[in-house]
Coordinates of C-alpha atoms in Angstrom, one line a residue:
Chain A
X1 CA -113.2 175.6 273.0
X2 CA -115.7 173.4 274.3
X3 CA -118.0 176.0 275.5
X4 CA -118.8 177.4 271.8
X5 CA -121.0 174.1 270.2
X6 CA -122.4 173.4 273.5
X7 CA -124.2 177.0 273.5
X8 CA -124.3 177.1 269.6
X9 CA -126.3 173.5 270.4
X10 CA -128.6 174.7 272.9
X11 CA -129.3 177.8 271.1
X12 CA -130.1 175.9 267.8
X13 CA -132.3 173.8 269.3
X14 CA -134.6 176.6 270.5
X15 CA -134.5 179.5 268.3
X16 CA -135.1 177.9 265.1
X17 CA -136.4 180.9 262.8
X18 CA -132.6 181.6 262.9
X19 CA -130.8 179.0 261.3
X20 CA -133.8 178.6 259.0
X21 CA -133.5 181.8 257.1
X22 CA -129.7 181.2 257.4
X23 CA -131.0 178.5 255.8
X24 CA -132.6 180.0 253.0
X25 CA -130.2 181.9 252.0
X26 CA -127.4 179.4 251.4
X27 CA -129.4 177.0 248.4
X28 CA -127.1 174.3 247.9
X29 CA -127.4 170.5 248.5
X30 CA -126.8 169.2 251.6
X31 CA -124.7 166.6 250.7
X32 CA -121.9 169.3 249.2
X33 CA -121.4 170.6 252.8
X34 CA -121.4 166.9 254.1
X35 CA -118.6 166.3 252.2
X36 CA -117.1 169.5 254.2
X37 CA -117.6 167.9 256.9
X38 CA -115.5 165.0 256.5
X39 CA -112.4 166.9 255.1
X40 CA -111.3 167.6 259.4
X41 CA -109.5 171.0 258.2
X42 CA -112.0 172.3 256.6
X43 CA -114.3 171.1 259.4
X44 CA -112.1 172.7 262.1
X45 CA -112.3 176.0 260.1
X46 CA -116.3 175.4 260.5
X47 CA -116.1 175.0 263.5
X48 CA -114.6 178.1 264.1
X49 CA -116.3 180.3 261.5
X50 CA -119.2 178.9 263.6
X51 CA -121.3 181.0 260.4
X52 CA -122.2 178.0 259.0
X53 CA -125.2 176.0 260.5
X54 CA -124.7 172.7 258.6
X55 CA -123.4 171.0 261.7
X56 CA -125.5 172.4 264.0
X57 CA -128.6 171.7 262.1
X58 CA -126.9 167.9 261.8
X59 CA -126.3 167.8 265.4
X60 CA -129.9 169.2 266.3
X61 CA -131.1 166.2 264.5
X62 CA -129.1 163.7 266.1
X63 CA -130.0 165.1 269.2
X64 CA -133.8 165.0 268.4
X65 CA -132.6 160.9 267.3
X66 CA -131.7 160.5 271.2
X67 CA -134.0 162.4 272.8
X68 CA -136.8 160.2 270.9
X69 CA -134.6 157.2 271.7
X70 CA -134.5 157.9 275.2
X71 CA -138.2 158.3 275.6
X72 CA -138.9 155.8 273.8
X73 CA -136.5 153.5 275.6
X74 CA -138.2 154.9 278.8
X75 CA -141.8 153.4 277.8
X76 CA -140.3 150.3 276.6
X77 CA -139.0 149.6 280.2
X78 CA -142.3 151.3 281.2
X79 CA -145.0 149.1 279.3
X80 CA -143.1 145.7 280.5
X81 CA -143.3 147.0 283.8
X82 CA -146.9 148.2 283.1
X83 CA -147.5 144.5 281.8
X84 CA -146.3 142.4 284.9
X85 CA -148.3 144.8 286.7
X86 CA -151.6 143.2 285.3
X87 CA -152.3 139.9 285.8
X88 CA -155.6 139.9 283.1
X89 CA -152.7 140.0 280.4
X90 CA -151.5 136.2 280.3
X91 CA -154.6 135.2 280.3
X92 CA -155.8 136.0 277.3
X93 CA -156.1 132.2 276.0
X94 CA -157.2 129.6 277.4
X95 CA -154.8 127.5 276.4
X96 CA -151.8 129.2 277.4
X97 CA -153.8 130.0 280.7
X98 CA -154.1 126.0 281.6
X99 CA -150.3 125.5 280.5
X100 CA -149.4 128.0 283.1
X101 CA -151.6 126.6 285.8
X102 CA -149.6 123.1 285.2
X103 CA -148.1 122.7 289.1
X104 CA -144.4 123.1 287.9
X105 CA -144.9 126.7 287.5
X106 CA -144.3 129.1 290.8
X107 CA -147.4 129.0 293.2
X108 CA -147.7 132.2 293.2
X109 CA -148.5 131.9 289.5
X110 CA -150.7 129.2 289.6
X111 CA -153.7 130.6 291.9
X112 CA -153.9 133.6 289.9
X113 CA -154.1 131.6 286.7
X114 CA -156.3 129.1 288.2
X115 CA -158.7 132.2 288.6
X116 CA -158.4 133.3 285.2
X117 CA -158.8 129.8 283.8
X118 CA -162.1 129.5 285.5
X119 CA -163.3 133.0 284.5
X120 CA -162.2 131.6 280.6
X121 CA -164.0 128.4 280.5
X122 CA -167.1 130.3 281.9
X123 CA -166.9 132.5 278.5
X124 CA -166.1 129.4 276.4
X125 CA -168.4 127.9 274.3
X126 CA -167.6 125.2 272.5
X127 CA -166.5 127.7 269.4
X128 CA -163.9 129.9 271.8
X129 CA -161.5 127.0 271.6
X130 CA -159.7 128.2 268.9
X131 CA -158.1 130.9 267.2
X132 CA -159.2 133.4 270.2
X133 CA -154.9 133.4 270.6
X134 CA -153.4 136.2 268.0
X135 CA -156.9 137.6 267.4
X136 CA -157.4 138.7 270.7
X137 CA -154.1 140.7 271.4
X138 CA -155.9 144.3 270.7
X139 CA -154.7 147.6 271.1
X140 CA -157.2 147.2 274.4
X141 CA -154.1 145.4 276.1
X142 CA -151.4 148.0 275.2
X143 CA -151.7 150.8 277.7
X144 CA -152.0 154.2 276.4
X145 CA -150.4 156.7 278.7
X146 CA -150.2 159.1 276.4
X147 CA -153.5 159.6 276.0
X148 CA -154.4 163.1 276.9
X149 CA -151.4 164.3 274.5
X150 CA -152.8 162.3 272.5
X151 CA -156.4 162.8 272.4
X152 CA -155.0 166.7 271.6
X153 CA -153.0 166.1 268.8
X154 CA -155.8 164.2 267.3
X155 CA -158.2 166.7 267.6
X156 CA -155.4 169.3 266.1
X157 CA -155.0 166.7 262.8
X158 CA -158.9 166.3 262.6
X159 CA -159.1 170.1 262.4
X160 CA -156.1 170.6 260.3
X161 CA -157.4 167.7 257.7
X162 CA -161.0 168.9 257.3
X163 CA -159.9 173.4 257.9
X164 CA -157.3 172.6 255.0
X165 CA -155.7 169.5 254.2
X166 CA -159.0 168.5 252.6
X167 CA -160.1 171.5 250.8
X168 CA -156.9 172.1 249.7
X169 CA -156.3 168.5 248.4
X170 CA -159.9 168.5 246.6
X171 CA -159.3 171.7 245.2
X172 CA -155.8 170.5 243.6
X173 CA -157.5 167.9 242.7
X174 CA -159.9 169.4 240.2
X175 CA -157.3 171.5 239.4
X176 CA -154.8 169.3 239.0
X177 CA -155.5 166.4 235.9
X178 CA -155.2 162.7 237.5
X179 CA -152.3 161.7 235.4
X180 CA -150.2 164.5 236.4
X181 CA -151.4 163.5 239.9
X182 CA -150.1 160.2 239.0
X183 CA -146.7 161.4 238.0
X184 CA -146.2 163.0 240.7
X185 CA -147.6 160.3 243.3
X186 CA -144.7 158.0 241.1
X187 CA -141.8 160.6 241.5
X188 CA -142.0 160.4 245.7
X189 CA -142.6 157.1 245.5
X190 CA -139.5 156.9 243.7
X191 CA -137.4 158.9 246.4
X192 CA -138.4 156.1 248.8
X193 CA -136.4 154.0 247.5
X194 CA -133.4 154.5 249.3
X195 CA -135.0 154.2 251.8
X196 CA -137.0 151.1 251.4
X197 CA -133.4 149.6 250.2
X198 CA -131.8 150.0 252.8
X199 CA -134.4 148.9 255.6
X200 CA -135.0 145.5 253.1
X201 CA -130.9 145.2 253.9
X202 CA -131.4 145.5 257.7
X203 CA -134.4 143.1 257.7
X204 CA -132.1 140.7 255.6
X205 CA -134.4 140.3 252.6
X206 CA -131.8 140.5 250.1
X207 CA -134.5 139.3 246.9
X208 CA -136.2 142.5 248.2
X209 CA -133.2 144.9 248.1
X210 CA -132.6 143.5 245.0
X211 CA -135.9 144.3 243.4
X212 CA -136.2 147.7 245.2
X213 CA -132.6 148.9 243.5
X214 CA -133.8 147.4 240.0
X215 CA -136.9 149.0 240.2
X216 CA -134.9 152.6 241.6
X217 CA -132.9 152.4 238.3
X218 CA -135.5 151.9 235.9
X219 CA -137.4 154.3 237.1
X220 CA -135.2 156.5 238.0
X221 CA -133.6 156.8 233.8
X222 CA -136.2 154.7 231.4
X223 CA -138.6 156.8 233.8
X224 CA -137.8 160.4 233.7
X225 CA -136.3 160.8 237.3
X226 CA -139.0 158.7 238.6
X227 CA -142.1 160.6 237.3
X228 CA -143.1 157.2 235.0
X229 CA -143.3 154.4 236.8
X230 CA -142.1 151.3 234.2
X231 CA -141.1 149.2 236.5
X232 CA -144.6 148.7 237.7
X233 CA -145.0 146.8 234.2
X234 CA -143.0 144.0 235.9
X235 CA -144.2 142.2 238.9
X236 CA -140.7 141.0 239.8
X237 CA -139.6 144.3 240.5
X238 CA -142.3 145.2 243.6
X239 CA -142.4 148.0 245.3
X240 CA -141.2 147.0 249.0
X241 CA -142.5 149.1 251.8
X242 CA -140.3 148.8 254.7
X243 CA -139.3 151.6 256.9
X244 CA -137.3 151.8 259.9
X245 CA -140.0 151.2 262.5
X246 CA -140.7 148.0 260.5
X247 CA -137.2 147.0 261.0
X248 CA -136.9 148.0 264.2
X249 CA -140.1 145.6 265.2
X250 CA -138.5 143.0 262.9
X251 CA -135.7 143.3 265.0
X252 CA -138.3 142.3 267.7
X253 CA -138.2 146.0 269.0
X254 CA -141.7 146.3 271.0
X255 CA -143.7 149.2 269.3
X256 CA -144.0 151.5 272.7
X257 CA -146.5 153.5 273.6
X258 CA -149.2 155.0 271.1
X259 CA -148.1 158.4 270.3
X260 CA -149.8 161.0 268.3
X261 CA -147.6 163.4 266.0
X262 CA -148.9 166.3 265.4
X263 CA -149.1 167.4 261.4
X264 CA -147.8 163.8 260.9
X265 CA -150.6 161.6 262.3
X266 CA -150.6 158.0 264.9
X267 CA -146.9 156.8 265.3
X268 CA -145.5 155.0 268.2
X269 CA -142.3 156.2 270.1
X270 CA -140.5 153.3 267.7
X271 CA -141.9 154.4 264.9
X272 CA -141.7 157.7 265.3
X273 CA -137.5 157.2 266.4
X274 CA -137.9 155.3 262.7
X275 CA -139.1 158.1 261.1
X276 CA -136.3 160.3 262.1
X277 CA -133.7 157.7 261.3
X278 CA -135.5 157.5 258.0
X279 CA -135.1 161.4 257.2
X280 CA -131.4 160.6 256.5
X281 CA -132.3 158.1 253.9
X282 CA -134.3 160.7 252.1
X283 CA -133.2 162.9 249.4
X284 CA -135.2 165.4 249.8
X285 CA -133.6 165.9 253.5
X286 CA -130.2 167.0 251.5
X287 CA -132.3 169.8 250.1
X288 CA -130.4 173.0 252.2
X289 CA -133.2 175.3 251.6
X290 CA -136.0 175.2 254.2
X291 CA -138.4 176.4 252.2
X292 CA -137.8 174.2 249.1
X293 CA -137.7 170.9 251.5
X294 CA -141.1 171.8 253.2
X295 CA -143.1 172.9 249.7
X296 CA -142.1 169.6 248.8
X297 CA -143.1 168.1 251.8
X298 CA -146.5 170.1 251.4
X299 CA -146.9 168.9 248.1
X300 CA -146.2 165.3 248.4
X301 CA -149.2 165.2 251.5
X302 CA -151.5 167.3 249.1
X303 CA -151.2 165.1 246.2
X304 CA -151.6 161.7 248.4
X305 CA -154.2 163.0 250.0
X306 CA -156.2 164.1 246.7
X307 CA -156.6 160.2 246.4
X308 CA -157.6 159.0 249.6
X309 CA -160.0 161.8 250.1
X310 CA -162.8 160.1 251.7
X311 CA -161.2 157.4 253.7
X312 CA -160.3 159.3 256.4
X313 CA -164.2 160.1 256.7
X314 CA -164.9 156.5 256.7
X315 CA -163.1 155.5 259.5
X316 CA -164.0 158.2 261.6
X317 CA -167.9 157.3 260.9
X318 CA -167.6 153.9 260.7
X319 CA -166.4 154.5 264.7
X320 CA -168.1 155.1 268.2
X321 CA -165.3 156.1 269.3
X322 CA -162.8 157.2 266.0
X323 CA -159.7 157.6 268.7
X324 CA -159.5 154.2 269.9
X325 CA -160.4 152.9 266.2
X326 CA -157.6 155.0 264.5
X327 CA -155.4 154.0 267.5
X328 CA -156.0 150.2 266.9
X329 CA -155.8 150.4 263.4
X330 CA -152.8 152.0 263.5
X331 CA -151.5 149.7 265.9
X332 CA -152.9 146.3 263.9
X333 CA -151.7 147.6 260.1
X334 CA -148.1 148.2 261.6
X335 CA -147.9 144.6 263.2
X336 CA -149.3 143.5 259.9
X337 CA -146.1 145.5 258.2
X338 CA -143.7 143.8 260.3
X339 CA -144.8 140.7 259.7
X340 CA -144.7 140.5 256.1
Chain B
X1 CA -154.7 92.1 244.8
X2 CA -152.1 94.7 246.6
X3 CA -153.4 97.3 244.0
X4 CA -157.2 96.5 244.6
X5 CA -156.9 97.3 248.3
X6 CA -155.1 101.0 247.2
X7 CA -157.6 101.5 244.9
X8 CA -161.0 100.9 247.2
X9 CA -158.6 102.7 249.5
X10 CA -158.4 105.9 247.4
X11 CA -162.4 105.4 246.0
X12 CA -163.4 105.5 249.8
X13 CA -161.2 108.4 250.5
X14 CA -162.4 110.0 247.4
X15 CA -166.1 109.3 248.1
X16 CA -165.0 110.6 251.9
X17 CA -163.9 114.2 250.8
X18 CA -166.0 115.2 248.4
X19 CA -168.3 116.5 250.2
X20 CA -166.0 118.3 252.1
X21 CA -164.7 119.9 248.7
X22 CA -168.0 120.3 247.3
X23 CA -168.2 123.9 249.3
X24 CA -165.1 125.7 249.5
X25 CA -165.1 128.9 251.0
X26 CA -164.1 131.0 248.0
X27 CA -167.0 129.7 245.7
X28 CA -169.4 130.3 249.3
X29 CA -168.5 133.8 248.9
X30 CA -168.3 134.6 245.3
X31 CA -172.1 134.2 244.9
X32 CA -173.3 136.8 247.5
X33 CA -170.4 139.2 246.5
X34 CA -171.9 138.9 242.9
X35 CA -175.1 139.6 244.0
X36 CA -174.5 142.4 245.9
X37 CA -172.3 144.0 242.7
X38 CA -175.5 143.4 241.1
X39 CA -177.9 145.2 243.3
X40 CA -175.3 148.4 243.1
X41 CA -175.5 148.6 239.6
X42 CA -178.9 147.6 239.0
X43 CA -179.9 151.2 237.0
X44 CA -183.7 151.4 238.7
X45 CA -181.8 152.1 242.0
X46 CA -180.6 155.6 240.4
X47 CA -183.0 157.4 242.1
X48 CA -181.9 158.4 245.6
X49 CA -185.3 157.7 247.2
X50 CA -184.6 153.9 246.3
X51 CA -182.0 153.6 249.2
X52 CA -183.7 152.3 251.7
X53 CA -184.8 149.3 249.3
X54 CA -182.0 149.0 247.9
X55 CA -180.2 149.2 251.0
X56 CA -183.0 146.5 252.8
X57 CA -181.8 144.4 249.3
X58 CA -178.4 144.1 250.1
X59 CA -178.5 143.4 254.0
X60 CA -180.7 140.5 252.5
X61 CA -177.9 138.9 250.9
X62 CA -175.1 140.5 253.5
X63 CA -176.8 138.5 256.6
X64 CA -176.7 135.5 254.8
X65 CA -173.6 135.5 254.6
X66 CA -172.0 137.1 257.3
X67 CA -172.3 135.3 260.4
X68 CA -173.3 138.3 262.8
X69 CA -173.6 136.2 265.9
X70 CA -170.3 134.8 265.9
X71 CA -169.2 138.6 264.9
X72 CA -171.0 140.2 267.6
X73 CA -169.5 137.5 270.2
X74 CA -165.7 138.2 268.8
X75 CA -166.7 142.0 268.9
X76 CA -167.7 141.7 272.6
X77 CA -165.7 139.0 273.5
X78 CA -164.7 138.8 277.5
X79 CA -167.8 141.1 278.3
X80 CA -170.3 138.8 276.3
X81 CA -171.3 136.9 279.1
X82 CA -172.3 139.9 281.4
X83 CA -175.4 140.6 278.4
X84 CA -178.4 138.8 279.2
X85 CA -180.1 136.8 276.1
X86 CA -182.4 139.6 275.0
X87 CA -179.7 142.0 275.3
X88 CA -177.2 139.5 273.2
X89 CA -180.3 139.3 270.7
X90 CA -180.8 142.9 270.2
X91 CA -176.7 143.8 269.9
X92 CA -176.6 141.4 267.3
X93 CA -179.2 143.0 265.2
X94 CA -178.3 146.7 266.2
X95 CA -174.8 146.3 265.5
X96 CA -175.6 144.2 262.2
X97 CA -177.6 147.5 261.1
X98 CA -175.2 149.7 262.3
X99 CA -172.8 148.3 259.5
X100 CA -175.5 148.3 257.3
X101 CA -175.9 151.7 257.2
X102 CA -172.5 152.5 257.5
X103 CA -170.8 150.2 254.9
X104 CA -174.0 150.6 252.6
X105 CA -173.5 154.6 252.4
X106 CA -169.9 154.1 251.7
X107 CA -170.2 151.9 249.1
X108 CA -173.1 153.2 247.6
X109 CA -171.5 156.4 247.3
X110 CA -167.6 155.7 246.0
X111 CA -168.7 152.4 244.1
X112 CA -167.8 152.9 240.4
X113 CA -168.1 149.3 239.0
X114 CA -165.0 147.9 240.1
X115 CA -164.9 144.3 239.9
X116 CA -164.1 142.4 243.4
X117 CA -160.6 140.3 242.5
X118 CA -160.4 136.7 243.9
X119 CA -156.8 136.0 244.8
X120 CA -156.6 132.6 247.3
X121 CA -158.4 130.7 249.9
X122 CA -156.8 129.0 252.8
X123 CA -157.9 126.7 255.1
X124 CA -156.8 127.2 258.8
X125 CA -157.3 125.0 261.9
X126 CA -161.1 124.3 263.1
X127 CA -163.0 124.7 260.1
X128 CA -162.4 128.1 259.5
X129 CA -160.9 130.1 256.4
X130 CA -159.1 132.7 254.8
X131 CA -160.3 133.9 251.2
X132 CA -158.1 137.1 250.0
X133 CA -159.4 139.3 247.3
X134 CA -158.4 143.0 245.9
X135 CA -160.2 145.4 245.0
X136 CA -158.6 147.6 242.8
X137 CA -157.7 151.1 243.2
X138 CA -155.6 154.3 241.4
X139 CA -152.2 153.4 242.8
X140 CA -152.5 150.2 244.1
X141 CA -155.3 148.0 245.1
X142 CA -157.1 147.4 248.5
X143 CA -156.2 143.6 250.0
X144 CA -159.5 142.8 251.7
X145 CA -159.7 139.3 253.5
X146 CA -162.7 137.5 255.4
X147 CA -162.3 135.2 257.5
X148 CA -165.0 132.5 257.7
X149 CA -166.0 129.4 259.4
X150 CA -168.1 126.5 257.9
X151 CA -171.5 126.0 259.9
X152 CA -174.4 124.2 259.1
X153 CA -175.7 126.1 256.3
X154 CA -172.5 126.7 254.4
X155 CA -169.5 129.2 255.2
X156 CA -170.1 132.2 256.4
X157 CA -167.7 135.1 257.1
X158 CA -166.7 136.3 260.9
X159 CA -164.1 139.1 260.4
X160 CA -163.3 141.5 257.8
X161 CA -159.5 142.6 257.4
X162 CA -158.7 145.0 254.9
X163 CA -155.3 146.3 254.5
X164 CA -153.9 143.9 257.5
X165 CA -156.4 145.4 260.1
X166 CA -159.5 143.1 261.4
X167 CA -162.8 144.9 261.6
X168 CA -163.4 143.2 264.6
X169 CA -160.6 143.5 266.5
X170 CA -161.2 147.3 265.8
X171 CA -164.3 147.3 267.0
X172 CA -163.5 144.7 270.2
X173 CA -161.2 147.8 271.3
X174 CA -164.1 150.9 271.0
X175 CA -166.0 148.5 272.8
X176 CA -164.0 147.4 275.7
X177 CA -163.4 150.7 275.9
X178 CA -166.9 152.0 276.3
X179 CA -167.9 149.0 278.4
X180 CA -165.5 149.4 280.6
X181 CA -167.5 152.4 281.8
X182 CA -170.6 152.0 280.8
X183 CA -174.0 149.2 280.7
X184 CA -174.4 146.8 277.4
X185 CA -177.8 149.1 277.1
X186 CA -175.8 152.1 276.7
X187 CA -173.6 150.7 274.3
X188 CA -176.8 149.9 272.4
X189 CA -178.3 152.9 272.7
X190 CA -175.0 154.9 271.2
X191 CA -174.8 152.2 268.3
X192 CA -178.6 153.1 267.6
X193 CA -178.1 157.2 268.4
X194 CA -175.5 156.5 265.5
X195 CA -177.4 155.2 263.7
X196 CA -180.0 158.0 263.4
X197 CA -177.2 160.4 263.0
X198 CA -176.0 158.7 259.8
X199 CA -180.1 158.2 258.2
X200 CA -180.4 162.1 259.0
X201 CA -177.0 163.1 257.4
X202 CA -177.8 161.1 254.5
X203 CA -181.4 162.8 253.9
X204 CA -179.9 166.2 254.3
X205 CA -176.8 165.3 251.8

């Protein structure tokens, strides 16, 4: 008895052309077999049909949830140990450098701060007294040992955005007239929603939950299924942007290391841990048929991207080194997130 | 007689601030943002060949404004001190161009008369200040923030932050990065080898 889901596990997480076509052929919404699930006789006969995936695939994607989690736990423990290791990280103001160096701290402390207090005031001028705090903590200070995966995976997304993200996206875009464009960009941002609402719940910003489900309704009926977009006509009802990772570092989660997804661009090991949480809270991820959920996928990408054509190519010139510039900026406009 | 006292009180206090109120840093930066909107949509700057003067126009008004000593300092920051004077000197005006050209060629290109939105100003600790502004967009607009501190002629911006991410932090990380391996003259030499890459591409284009 216990042998079967244990094989059928490892099996589906490896050979996944299998249950994809299986897939395919069963187009139903995933929800309807959720609801399977729950009924236990109907899940025991599942489970010993064994025919259908729907658990498996469920399972597979908890899994993947843990396996992220575990990693991601792993650099957490690693980057505080990383951090103790160097002593150039608490000195990174001044001011906090000479509260240290106060006599009440250890003495083992103190000499090394007293060093690094000396090396400060020999960079101060006069203007360095101030505001050096917040501004300094770069991604310089957060170690990236990741970097050779990567430094791959960013090459890979540079290629796949300029080989055919980007003539694909342009293309579409002439193609394509901008207010069809616009519905479209409306409609996902619609399916968000859920999404949004529910992170705004976990963060505990209820007047944002509230707006978020407002605006999910009105757009979602006075706006065709979300492809009008009325409730932008009211600034009451703004468009929230919280995800998972966000709550997570509201949570006062540390982001992890820097980690590069391939296809899906910078992430850290929280985020991306967020991003699979965040599936669930997607409609689209109740979509059963493979295909239909990733020509979705693909479309959604194309028709953001056929706006922001050219940004991408700012960054990267606007760099001397476009890695570490994408790498901090990633790292800056997510601690910006979580803030606000 | 208790009134007189508040009132000399509040005259003095009055006659105290003003000046301090007579330059806030919105109104600072409202003029040279105009000014450069005008330069991009002045019509005998069509031509392509008008670039460079157009683009020498601009930086006119831009390093007036911008404070690029204090930018290159906060850029550099920790390694500043290990650059002699001339190589401080010649930083600050290599890196200063190398916006230039980069920020000019952007703009130039993907400006289409969009008008820059003034939201708030904010005064922090020190002198120093935060004006927000938008600049609007299909789907949303851009939040663009500078950061500036009041010197002797005026206020004058230090950092750049649009959409949450500081310009200079960005570029305090490339750097530490490189100088971590390699001389301030090197790092001055790829800022000017950039440089030349991005006049040549825009000849060819």
């Amino acid at each position: 008895m216990i042998h079967e889901p244990i094989s059928k596990l490892l099996k589906s997480v490896t050979p996944a052309k299998v249950s994809a076509r299986k897939r395919a052929e069963n187009t139903g919404l995933r929800y309807a077999s959720l609801r399977v699930r729950f009924s236990p006789e109907l899940q025991q006969q599942a489970f010993e049909i064994g025919s259908h995936d729907f658990h498996i695939a469920g399972i597979k994607r908890v899994f993947l949830f843990f396996l992220m989690a575990g990693f991601w736990f792993f650099s957490e423990v690693n980057t505080s140990f990383a951090q103790s290791d160097y002593p150039s990280k608490p000195d990174i103001h001044p001011s906090s450098a000479r509260k240290h160096s106060e006599p009440l701290e250890a003495p083992v402390n103190t000499v090394e701060d007293d060093e690094n207090m000396k090396d400060d005031e020999a960079f101060d001028d006069e203007e360095y007294e101030d505001g050096f705090s917040e501004e300094e903590e770069t991604a310089a200070e957060i170690p990236d040992p990741l970097e050779p995966w990567n430094m791959l995976m960013y090459q890979f997304n540079d290629r796949l955005y300029f080989w055919v993200l980007k003539p694909v996206s342009q293309g579409y875009g002439y193609v394509v007239p901008t207010a069809v464009r616009n519905s479209i960009w409306n409609f996902f941002e619609n399916l968000e929603s859920p999404l949004q609402f529910v992170n705004c719940l976990l963060q505990g910003k209820g007047s944002d939950a509230e707006a978020t489900f407002a605006r999910f309704l009105v757009n979602t009926t006075i706006g065709f299924l979300g492809f009008a977009d009325p409730a932008g006509d009211f600034p009451k009802l703004k468009k929230a942007d919280e995800d998972l990772g966000q709550t997570f570092g509201y949570w006062g989660i540390g982001t992890g290391w820097f980690f590069t997804l391939p296809v899906l661009g910078p992430s850290t090991i929280r985020d991306s841990v967020g991003m699979v949480g965040d599936m669930f809270l997607k409609p689209t991820y109740y979509i059963r048929a493979i295909e239909m959920s990733l020509g979705l996928r693909a479309v959604e990408t194309i028709n953001t991207t056929s706006f922001r054509i050219g940004d991408y190519e700012t960054i990267k010139e606007a760099a001397l080194d476009p890695y570490e510039a994408i790498r901090d900026g990633y790292l800056q406009l997510r601690k910006n997130k979580v803030a606000h | 007689m208790k009134y007189m006292a508040r009132y000399i009180f509040l005259l003095v206090f009055f006659i105290y601030v003003s000046p301090l109120w007579a330059a806030e840093p919105m109104e600072d930066l409202k003029g040279p943002v105009e000014q450069v909107i005008q330069i991009l949509q002045d019509p005998k700057y069509k031509d392509k060949a008008q670039s460079d003067v157009q683009r020498i126009e601009i930086m006119a008004v831009i390093r007036e404004i911008f404070d690029f000593q204090e930018i290159s300092k906060r850029t550099i920051s920790r390694q500043w001190k290990k650059f002699t004077k001339e190589q401080q000197q010649e930083f600050q005006d290599t890196f200063a161009d190398f916006l230039g050209h980069t920020y000019y060629q952007k703009v130039r290109d993907a400006y289409q008369g969009e008008k820059v939105v003034f939201l708030s100003q904010e005064h922090l600790e020190n002198g120093k200040a935060v004006v927000k502004t938008n600049i609007p967009r299909q789907n949303g607009a851009i939040p663009l923030d500078y950061k500036m501190v009041n010197g002797k002629s005026g206020w004058r911006i230090y950092d750049v932050i649009i959409e949450g991410v500081s310009l200079v932090n960005n570029y305090r990380t490339q750097f530490s990065k490189i100088l971590n391996k390699e001389t301030p003259d090197q790092l001055i030499a790829r800022l000017k080898k950039k440089i030349s890459e991005q006049k040549k591409q825009d000849a060819s284009s």
